[in-house]
Tab-separated table of C-alpha atoms and ligand atoms in Angstrom:
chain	number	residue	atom	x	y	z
A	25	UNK	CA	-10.854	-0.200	5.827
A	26	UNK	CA	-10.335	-2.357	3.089
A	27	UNK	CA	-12.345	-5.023	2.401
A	28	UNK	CA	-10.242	-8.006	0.351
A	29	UNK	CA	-7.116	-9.985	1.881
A	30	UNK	CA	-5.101	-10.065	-1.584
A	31	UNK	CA	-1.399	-10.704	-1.006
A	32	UNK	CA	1.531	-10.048	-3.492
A	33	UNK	CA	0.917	-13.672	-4.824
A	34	UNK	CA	-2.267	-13.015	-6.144
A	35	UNK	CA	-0.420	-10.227	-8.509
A	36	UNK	CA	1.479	-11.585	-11.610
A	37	UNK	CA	2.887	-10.453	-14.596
A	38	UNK	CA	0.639	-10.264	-17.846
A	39	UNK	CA	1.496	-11.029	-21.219
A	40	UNK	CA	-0.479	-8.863	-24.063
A	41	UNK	CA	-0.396	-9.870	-27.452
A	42	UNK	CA	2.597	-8.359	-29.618
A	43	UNK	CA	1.659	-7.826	-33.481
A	44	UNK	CA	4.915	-7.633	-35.294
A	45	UNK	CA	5.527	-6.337	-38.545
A	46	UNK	CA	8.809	-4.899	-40.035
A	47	UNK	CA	7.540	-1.230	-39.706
A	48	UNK	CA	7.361	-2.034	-35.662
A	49	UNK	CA	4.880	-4.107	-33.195
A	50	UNK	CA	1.742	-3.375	-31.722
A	51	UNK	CA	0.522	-4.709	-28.392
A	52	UNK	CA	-3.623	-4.454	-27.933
A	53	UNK	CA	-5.036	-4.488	-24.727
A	54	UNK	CA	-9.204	-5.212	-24.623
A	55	UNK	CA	-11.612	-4.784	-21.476
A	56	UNK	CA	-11.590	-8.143	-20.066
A	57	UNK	CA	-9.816	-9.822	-22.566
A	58	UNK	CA	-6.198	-9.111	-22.582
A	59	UNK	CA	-7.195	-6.751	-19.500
A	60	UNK	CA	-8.426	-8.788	-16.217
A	61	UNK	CA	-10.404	-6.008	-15.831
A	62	UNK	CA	-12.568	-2.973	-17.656
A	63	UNK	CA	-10.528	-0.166	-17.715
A	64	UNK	CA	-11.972	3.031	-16.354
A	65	UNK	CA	-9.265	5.450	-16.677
A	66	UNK	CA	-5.142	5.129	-18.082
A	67	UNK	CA	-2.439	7.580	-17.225
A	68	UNK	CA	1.207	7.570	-17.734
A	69	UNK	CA	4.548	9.064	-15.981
A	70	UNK	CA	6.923	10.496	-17.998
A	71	UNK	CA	10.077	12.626	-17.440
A	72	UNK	CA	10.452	10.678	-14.443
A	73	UNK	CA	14.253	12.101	-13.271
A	74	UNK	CA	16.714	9.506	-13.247
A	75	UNK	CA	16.916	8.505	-9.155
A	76	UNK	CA	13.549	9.530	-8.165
A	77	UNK	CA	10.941	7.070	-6.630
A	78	UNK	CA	7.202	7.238	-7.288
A	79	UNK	CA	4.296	6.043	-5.664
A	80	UNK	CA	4.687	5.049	-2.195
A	81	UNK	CA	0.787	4.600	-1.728
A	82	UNK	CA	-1.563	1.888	-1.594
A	83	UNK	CA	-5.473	1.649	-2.729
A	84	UNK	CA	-8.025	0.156	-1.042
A	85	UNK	CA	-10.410	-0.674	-4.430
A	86	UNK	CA	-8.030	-0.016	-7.246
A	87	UNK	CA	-6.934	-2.794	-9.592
A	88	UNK	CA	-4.088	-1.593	-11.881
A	89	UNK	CA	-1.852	-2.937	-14.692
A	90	UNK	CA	1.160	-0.844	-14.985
A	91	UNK	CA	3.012	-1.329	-18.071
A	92	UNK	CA	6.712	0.185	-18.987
A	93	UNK	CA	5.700	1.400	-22.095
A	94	UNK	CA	9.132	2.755	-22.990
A	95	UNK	CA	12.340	2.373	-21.098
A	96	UNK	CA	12.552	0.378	-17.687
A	97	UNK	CA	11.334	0.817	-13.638
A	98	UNK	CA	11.419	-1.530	-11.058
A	99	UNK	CA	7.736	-1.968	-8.868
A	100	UNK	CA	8.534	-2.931	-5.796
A	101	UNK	CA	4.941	-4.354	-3.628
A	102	UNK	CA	4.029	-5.155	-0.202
A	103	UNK	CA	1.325	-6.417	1.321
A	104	UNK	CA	2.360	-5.644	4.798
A	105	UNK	CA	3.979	-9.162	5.140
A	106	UNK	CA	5.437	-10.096	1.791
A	107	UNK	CA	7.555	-8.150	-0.279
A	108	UNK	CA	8.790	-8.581	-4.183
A	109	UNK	CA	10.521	-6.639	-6.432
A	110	UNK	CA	9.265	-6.669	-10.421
A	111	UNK	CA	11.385	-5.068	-13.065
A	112	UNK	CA	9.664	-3.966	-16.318
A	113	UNK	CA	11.798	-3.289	-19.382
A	114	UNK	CA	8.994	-4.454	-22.058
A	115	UNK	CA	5.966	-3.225	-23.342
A	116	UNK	CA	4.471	-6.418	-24.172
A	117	UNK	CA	4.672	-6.923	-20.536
A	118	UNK	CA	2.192	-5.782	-17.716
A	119	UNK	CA	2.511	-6.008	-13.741
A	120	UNK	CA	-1.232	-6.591	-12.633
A	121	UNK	CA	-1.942	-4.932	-9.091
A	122	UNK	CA	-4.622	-6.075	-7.311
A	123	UNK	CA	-5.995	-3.685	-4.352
A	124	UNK	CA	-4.388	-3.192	-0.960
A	125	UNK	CA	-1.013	-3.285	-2.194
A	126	UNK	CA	1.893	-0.675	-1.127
A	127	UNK	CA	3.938	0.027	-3.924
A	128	UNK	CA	7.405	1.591	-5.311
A	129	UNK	CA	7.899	2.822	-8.269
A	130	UNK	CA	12.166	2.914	-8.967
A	131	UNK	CA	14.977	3.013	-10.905
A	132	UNK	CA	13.472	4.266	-14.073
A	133	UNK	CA	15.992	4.632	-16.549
A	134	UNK	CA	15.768	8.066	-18.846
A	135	UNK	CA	13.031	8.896	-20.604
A	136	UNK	CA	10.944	6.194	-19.928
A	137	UNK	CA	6.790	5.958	-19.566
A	138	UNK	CA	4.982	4.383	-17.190
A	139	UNK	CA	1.714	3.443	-18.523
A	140	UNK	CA	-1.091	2.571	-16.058
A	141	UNK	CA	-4.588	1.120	-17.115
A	142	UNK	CA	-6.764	1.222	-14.153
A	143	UNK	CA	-9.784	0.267	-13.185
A	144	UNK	CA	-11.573	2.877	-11.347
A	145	UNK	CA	-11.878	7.019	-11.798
A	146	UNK	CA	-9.377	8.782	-10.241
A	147	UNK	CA	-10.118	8.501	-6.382
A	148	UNK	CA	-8.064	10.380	-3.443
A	149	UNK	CA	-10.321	8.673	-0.952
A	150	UNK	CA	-8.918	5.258	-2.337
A	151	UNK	CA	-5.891	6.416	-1.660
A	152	UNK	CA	-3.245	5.082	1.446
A	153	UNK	CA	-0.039	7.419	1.697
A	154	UNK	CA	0.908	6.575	5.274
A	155	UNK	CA	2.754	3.273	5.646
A	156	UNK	CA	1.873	3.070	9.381
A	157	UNK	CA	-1.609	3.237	8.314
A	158	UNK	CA	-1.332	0.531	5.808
A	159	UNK	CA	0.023	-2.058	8.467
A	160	UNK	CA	-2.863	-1.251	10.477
A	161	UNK	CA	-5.834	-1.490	8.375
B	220	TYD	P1	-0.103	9.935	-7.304
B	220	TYD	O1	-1.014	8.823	-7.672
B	220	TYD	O2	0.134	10.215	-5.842
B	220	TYD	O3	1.301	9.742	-8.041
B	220	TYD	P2	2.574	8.824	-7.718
B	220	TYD	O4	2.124	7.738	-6.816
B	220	TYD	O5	3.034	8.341	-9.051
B	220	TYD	O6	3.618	9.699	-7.114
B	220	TYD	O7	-0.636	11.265	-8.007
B	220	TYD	C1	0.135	12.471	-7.979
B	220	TYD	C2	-0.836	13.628	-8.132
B	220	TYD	O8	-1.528	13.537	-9.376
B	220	TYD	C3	-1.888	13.669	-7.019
B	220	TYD	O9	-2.013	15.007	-6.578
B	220	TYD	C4	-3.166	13.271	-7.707
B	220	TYD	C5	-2.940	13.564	-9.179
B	220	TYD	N1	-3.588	12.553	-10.045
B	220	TYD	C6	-4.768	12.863	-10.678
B	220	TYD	O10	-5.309	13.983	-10.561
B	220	TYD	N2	-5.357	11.922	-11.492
B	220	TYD	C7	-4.824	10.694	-11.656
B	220	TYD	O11	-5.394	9.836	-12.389
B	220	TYD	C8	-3.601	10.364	-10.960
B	220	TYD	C9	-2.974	9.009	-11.096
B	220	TYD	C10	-3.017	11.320	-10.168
């Protein structure tokens, strides 16, 4: 069951910092700072073939930012009565997830990364992978 009533408007794009200098930029991202949350755990998706769709899932606890560290994807979220469509292309740019929300990853273009700061361990038991499911909980 989960336990909060967050809708797709509570999730908005974040903008980190970007340090530029002629040899290239850095973008810093701080627990609670830059980050709305601490950050337990990051990951990233990578070699992502061109037409394939990721995620497909929601979490009942999880709060992520999900970043398109290289390249571009589109996130597509639902909260089981809303829907909205986010495309990243910058890496200065993060989509912040808050729990309970189905997602879509799409359309990534070649050889991009997906990078994901999150803010719990890895979890299967957070985990909803059945859409029916997910309308009725
Ligand atoms: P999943 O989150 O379902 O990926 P996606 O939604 O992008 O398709 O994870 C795919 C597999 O990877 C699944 O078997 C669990 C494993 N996994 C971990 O072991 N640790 C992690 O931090 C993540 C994100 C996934």
């Amino acid at each position: 069951m989960i336990q909060n009533n967050f809708t797709i408007f509570d999730c908005s794009i974040v903008h980190f910092p970007k340090i530029q200098n002629r040899a290239g930029n850095i973008t810093p991202i701080q627990n609670n700072i830059e980050s709305p949350f601490a950050i337990k755990r990051v990951y990233y998706l990578y070699d992502v073939p061109g037409g394939e769709s990721r995620g497909a899932h929601a979490h009942k606890e999880l709060e992520q930012l999900i970043i398109a560290a290289s390249g571009s994807f589109d996130v597509t979220i639902d909260d089981g009565k809303n829907k909205k469509t986010f495309s990243l292309n910058r890496p200065y740019f993060g989509l912040h997830l808050k729990p309970g929300m189905w997602r879509e990853l799409s359309n990534f273009s070649s050889g991009s990364i997906c990078l994901v700061l999150a803010s719990q361990l890895y979890n299967e038991d957070d985990y909803i992978r059945d859409y029916d499911q997910f309308l009725k909980r």
